[in-house]
mmCIF file of C-alpha atoms in Angstrom:
data_model
loop_
_atom_site.group_PDB
_atom_site.id
_atom_site.type_symbol
_atom_site.label_atom_id
_atom_site.label_comp_id
_atom_site.label_asym_id
_atom_site.label_seq_id
_atom_site.Cartn_x
_atom_site.Cartn_y
_atom_site.Cartn_z
ATOM 1 C CA MET A 493 49.907 -5.907 -16.570
ATOM 2 C CA THR A 494 46.277 -5.647 -17.565
ATOM 3 C CA THR A 495 44.179 -3.266 -15.458
ATOM 4 C CA ILE A 496 40.429 -2.796 -15.166
ATOM 5 C CA LEU A 497 39.250 0.481 -16.633
ATOM 6 C CA HIS A 498 36.569 0.951 -14.004
ATOM 7 C CA ALA A 499 38.518 -0.101 -10.910
ATOM 8 C CA GLU A 500 37.873 3.252 -9.204
ATOM 9 C CA ASP A 501 34.140 2.966 -9.848
ATOM 10 C CA LEU A 502 34.179 -0.503 -8.320
ATOM 11 C CA GLY A 503 36.056 0.793 -5.299
ATOM 12 C CA ARG A 504 33.453 3.499 -4.746
ATOM 13 C CA ALA A 505 30.451 1.229 -5.319
ATOM 14 C CA ARG A 506 28.380 0.562 -2.209
ATOM 15 C CA THR A 507 24.798 -0.030 -3.273
ATOM 16 C CA ALA A 508 23.293 -2.637 -5.589
ATOM 17 C CA ALA A 509 22.553 0.145 -8.077
ATOM 18 C CA ASP A 510 26.212 1.276 -7.966
ATOM 19 C CA PHE A 511 27.438 -2.223 -8.721
ATOM 20 C CA ALA A 512 24.855 -2.686 -11.478
ATOM 21 C CA ALA A 513 26.028 0.526 -13.154
ATOM 22 C CA VAL A 514 29.684 -0.601 -13.088
ATOM 23 C CA ILE A 515 28.757 -4.086 -14.313
ATOM 24 C CA ALA A 516 27.021 -2.482 -17.296
ATOM 25 C CA LEU A 517 30.254 -0.638 -18.132
ATOM 26 C CA LEU A 518 32.277 -3.826 -17.702
ATOM 27 C CA ASP A 519 29.894 -5.694 -19.984
ATOM 28 C CA THR A 520 30.485 -3.055 -22.646
ATOM 29 C CA ASP A 521 34.240 -3.460 -22.231
ATOM 30 C CA LEU A 522 33.859 -7.230 -22.467
ATOM 31 C CA ASN A 523 31.857 -6.955 -25.673
ATOM 32 C CA ASN A 524 34.501 -4.632 -27.125
ATOM 33 C CA ALA A 525 37.268 -7.016 -26.083
ATOM 34 C CA ALA A 526 35.432 -9.960 -27.659
ATOM 35 C CA ALA A 527 35.098 -7.997 -30.896
ATOM 36 C CA ARG A 528 38.809 -7.091 -30.717
ATOM 37 C CA LYS A 529 39.676 -10.760 -30.206
ATOM 38 C CA GLN A 530 37.728 -11.721 -33.309
ATOM 39 C CA GLU A 531 39.592 -9.078 -35.309
ATOM 40 C CA LEU A 532 42.967 -10.330 -33.995
ATOM 41 C CA GLU A 533 42.104 -13.931 -34.827
ATOM 42 C CA GLN A 534 41.359 -12.847 -38.389
ATOM 43 C CA ALA A 535 44.593 -10.852 -38.425
ATOM 44 C CA GLU A 536 46.498 -13.924 -37.182
ATOM 45 C CA ASP A 537 45.137 -15.989 -40.057
ATOM 46 C CA SER A 538 46.256 -13.314 -42.510
ATOM 47 C CA ALA A 539 49.685 -12.985 -40.869
ATOM 48 C CA ILE A 540 50.305 -16.709 -41.133
ATOM 49 C CA PHE A 541 50.105 -16.280 -44.902
ATOM 50 C CA GLY A 542 52.476 -13.339 -44.939
ATOM 51 C CA ASP A 543 50.124 -10.435 -44.435
ATOM 52 C CA GLY A 544 51.333 -9.020 -41.093
ATOM 53 C CA ASP A 545 53.575 -9.777 -38.131
ATOM 54 C CA VAL A 546 52.483 -13.103 -36.650
ATOM 55 C CA GLY A 547 54.402 -12.562 -33.400
ATOM 56 C CA ALA A 548 52.927 -9.108 -32.786
ATOM 57 C CA VAL A 549 49.424 -10.293 -33.591
ATOM 58 C CA ARG A 550 49.741 -13.309 -31.291
ATOM 59 C CA THR A 551 51.078 -11.127 -28.468
ATOM 60 C CA ALA A 552 48.119 -8.785 -28.897
ATOM 61 C CA LEU A 553 45.780 -11.774 -28.994
ATOM 62 C CA THR A 554 47.275 -13.130 -25.748
ATOM 63 C CA ASP A 555 46.838 -9.735 -24.074
ATOM 64 C CA CYS A 556 43.269 -9.625 -25.342
ATOM 65 C CA ASN A 557 42.497 -13.073 -23.907
ATOM 66 C CA VAL A 558 43.981 -12.028 -20.559
ATOM 67 C CA ALA A 559 41.844 -8.891 -20.588
ATOM 68 C CA ILE A 560 38.730 -10.906 -21.390
ATOM 69 C CA ALA A 561 39.435 -13.380 -18.595
ATOM 70 C CA LEU A 562 40.029 -10.530 -16.143
ATOM 71 C CA LEU A 563 36.860 -8.763 -17.214
ATOM 72 C CA GLU A 564 34.817 -11.943 -16.822
ATOM 73 C CA LYS A 565 36.293 -12.567 -13.377
ATOM 74 C CA THR A 566 35.680 -8.966 -12.344
ATOM 75 C CA ILE A 567 32.083 -9.051 -13.585
ATOM 76 C CA GLU A 568 31.465 -12.272 -11.647
ATOM 77 C CA ALA A 569 32.916 -10.755 -8.454
ATOM 78 C CA ALA A 570 31.008 -7.489 -8.946
ATOM 79 C CA ASP A 571 27.768 -9.400 -9.477
ATOM 80 C CA LYS A 572 28.293 -11.228 -6.160
ATOM 81 C CA ARG A 573 28.866 -7.878 -4.480
ATOM 82 C CA ARG A 574 25.736 -6.515 -6.163
ATOM 83 C CA ALA A 575 23.674 -9.453 -4.896
ATOM 84 C CA ALA A 576 25.063 -9.050 -1.364
ATOM 85 C CA ALA A 577 24.320 -5.323 -1.430
ATOM 86 C CA ALA A 578 20.786 -6.020 -2.663
ATOM 87 C CA GLN A 579 20.226 -8.464 0.208
ATOM 88 C CA SER A 580 21.554 -5.969 2.727
ATOM 89 C CA GLU A 581 19.332 -3.231 1.313
ATOM 90 C CA ALA A 582 16.321 -5.540 1.405
ATOM 91 C CA ARG A 583 16.999 -6.315 5.074
ATOM 92 C CA ALA A 584 17.350 -2.607 5.790
ATOM 93 C CA ASP A 585 14.066 -1.937 3.979
ATOM 94 C CA ILE A 586 12.331 -4.644 6.016
ATOM 95 C CA ALA A 587 13.760 -3.228 9.242
ATOM 96 C CA ALA A 588 12.576 0.254 8.270
ATOM 97 C CA LEU A 589 9.160 -1.158 7.385
ATOM 98 C CA GLY A 590 9.068 -2.873 10.780
ATOM 99 C CA ASP A 591 9.702 0.444 12.531
ATOM 100 C CA GLU A 592 7.053 2.135 10.385
ATOM 101 C CA ILE A 593 4.509 -0.594 11.144
ATOM 102 C CA LYS A 594 5.221 -0.358 14.887
ATOM 103 C CA SER A 595 4.480 3.344 14.689
ATOM 104 C CA LYS A 596 1.290 2.671 12.723
ATOM 105 C CA ALA A 597 0.256 0.010 15.252
ATOM 106 C CA ALA A 598 0.600 2.581 18.031
ATOM 107 C CA SER A 599 -1.515 5.023 16.009
ATOM 108 C CA LEU A 600 -4.051 2.264 15.366
ATOM 109 C CA GLY A 601 -4.349 1.625 19.079
ATOM 110 C CA GLU A 602 -4.999 5.326 19.654
ATOM 111 C CA ARG A 603 -7.652 5.298 16.921
ATOM 112 C CA TRP A 604 -9.416 2.284 18.454
ATOM 113 C CA ARG A 605 -9.358 3.954 21.869
ATOM 114 C CA THR A 606 -10.942 7.018 20.280
ATOM 115 C CA VAL A 607 -13.559 4.792 18.581
ATOM 116 C CA HIS A 608 -14.324 3.156 21.931
ATOM 117 C CA ARG A 609 -14.684 6.534 23.634
ATOM 118 C CA LEU A 610 -16.936 7.892 20.888
ATOM 119 C CA ILE A 611 -19.099 4.759 20.855
ATOM 120 C CA GLU A 612 -19.578 4.962 24.598
ATOM 121 C CA GLN A 613 -20.372 8.653 24.235
ATOM 122 C CA LEU A 614 -22.827 7.799 21.449
ATOM 123 C CA ARG A 615 -24.510 5.176 23.629
ATOM 124 C CA GLN A 616 -24.928 7.680 26.435
ATOM 125 C CA GLU A 617 -26.377 10.239 24.036
ATOM 126 C CA LEU A 618 -28.762 7.591 22.664
ATOM 127 C CA PHE A 619 -29.890 6.692 26.190
ATOM 128 C CA GLU A 620 -30.596 10.331 26.990
ATOM 129 C CA ALA A 621 -32.248 10.946 23.605
ATOM 130 C CA ASP A 622 -34.457 7.898 24.161
ATOM 131 C CA ALA A 623 -35.528 9.185 27.583
ATOM 132 C CA LEU A 624 -36.458 12.526 26.067
ATOM 133 C CA ASN A 625 -38.211 10.760 23.200
ATOM 134 C CA ARG A 626 -40.328 8.715 25.625
ATOM 135 C CA ALA A 627 -41.163 11.818 27.657
ATOM 136 C CA ILE A 628 -42.303 13.686 24.560
ATOM 137 C CA THR A 629 -44.294 10.660 23.328
ATOM 138 C CA THR A 630 -46.120 10.557 26.652
ATOM 139 C CA ALA A 631 -46.770 14.305 26.469
ATOM 140 C CA ASN A 632 -48.068 13.972 22.906
ATOM 141 C CA GLY A 633 -50.591 11.399 24.163
ATOM 142 C CA LEU A 634 -51.739 13.789 26.873
ATOM 143 C CA PHE A 635 -52.052 16.627 24.357
ATOM 144 C CA ASP A 636 -54.230 14.393 22.163
ATOM 145 C CA ALA A 637 -56.420 13.492 25.125
ATOM 146 C CA ALA A 638 -56.734 17.139 26.107
ATOM 147 C CA GLY A 639 -57.706 18.180 22.604
ATOM 148 C CA VAL A 640 -54.644 20.372 22.103
ATOM 149 C CA ALA A 641 -52.953 18.454 19.307
ATOM 150 C CA ASP A 642 -51.291 21.655 18.155
ATOM 151 C CA LEU A 643 -48.925 21.321 21.119
ATOM 152 C CA LYS A 644 -47.662 17.939 19.943
ATOM 153 C CA ILE A 645 -44.053 17.573 18.798
ATOM 154 C CA ASN A 646 -43.310 15.668 15.599
ATOM 155 C CA LEU A 647 -40.506 13.399 16.786
ATOM 156 C CA THR A 648 -39.586 12.157 13.313
ATOM 157 C CA THR A 649 -39.241 15.668 11.906
ATOM 158 C CA THR A 650 -37.204 16.730 14.924
ATOM 159 C CA ARG A 651 -34.840 13.785 14.604
ATOM 160 C CA ARG A 652 -34.436 14.001 10.840
ATOM 161 C CA ALA A 653 -33.721 17.736 10.969
ATOM 162 C CA ALA A 654 -31.144 17.216 13.708
ATOM 163 C CA MET A 655 -29.419 14.427 11.765
ATOM 164 C CA ALA A 656 -29.347 16.231 8.420
ATOM 165 C CA GLY A 657 -26.028 17.573 7.231
ATOM 166 C CA PRO A 658 -22.877 16.639 5.330
ATOM 167 C CA ARG A 659 -21.521 13.099 5.494
ATOM 168 C CA ALA A 660 -17.877 12.038 5.347
ATOM 169 C CA THR A 661 -16.768 10.656 1.973
ATOM 170 C CA LEU A 662 -15.742 7.004 1.927
ATOM 171 C CA PRO A 663 -12.014 6.510 1.287
ATOM 172 C CA ALA A 664 -10.966 4.894 -1.981
ATOM 173 C CA ARG A 665 -10.087 1.638 -0.202
ATOM 174 C CA LEU A 666 -12.089 0.382 2.749
ATOM 175 C CA SER A 667 -12.197 -3.132 4.179
ATOM 176 C CA ARG A 668 -15.443 -5.102 4.163
ATOM 177 C CA PRO A 669 -15.837 -5.007 7.985
ATOM 178 C CA ALA A 670 -15.286 -1.232 7.926
ATOM 179 C CA MET A 671 -17.897 -0.838 5.162
ATOM 180 C CA GLN A 672 -20.403 -2.892 7.155
ATOM 181 C CA ALA A 673 -19.723 -0.827 10.270
ATOM 182 C CA ASP A 674 -20.105 2.371 8.248
ATOM 183 C CA ARG A 675 -23.475 1.218 6.871
ATOM 184 C CA LEU A 676 -24.593 0.413 10.412
ATOM 185 C CA LEU A 677 -23.563 3.864 11.638
ATOM 186 C CA LEU A 678 -25.293 5.537 8.701
ATOM 187 C CA SER A 679 -28.461 3.606 9.537
ATOM 188 C CA PHE A 680 -28.749 5.763 12.659
ATOM 189 C CA LEU A 681 -28.783 8.874 10.483
ATOM 190 C CA SER A 682 -30.801 7.718 7.476
ATOM 191 C CA PRO A 683 -34.583 7.774 7.017
ATOM 192 C CA GLY A 684 -35.841 4.250 7.453
ATOM 193 C CA GLY A 685 -32.769 3.380 9.503
ATOM 194 C CA ALA A 686 -32.284 1.936 12.972
ATOM 195 C CA LEU A 687 -33.865 4.926 14.736
ATOM 196 C CA ASP A 688 -36.556 5.540 12.140
ATOM 197 C CA PRO A 689 -39.497 3.096 12.117
ATOM 198 C CA ARG A 690 -40.729 4.486 8.819
ATOM 199 C CA PRO A 691 -38.894 3.710 5.545
ATOM 200 C CA ALA A 692 -37.514 6.466 3.376
ATOM 201 C CA LEU A 693 -39.963 7.891 0.858
ATOM 202 C CA GLY A 694 -40.358 5.457 -2.029
ATOM 203 C CA ALA A 695 -38.259 2.757 -0.365
ATOM 204 C CA PRO A 696 -39.606 -0.811 -0.104
ATOM 205 C CA VAL A 697 -40.789 -1.931 3.307
ATOM 206 C CA GLU A 698 -37.967 -3.870 4.921
ATOM 207 C CA SER A 699 -36.940 -4.557 8.481
ATOM 208 C CA VAL A 700 -33.783 -2.958 9.807
ATOM 209 C CA LYS A 701 -32.346 -6.393 10.548
ATOM 210 C CA SER A 702 -32.840 -7.617 6.999
ATOM 211 C CA LYS A 703 -30.817 -4.726 5.584
ATOM 212 C CA PHE A 704 -27.661 -6.168 7.079
ATOM 213 C CA ILE A 705 -28.283 -9.756 5.969
ATOM 214 C CA PRO A 706 -27.080 -10.711 2.456
ATOM 215 C CA ALA A 707 -29.930 -11.454 0.054
ATOM 216 C CA SER A 708 -28.611 -14.994 -0.404
ATOM 217 C CA GLU A 709 -29.108 -15.710 3.314
ATOM 218 C CA ARG A 710 -32.614 -14.296 3.679
ATOM 219 C CA GLY A 711 -35.515 -16.699 3.966
#
């Protein structure tokens, strides 16, 4: 009775990679068996003309053919098992990805809630800063009228000094909407930006609105 050399390996195989490894071994056995068959066929030809035992050679050739057929059948069955295992693993990977994405979606929601809170906080700070700005502007006018210009506050210098400092580095990959939002946020900090009526030193005169309109769409 012909047996498969790697039957134990097949019995232990569970994953697509396990089956692929055993199939590679079976393929090697099949190649060896095919080479052995060719040798036996040549030996049969020689035995027919008196050089060898024809019966023994033909028996060996029959055994070899049986082994080849069994190997081919085993490889076919193992390949089906490999494909089924690969499908199962793919489904498991998708399920795991689904769980991961659900977790990321929850984190995304938390991030957006934080963005909303910070934007509302920013708006409130802008409202209060604007009120102070208007109060100081009015006072500066009174100081001019009273001839005490040395008491005036330079609002631009005050704002630019307060908004100076390190900036976060852009991540390697950022979506276009996120980049546009980032440019808008930076415009509140940059000279010549949304809160600064004067352009940065050496920059061309350009309205704040036009900075966010593609050149191809400008009139």
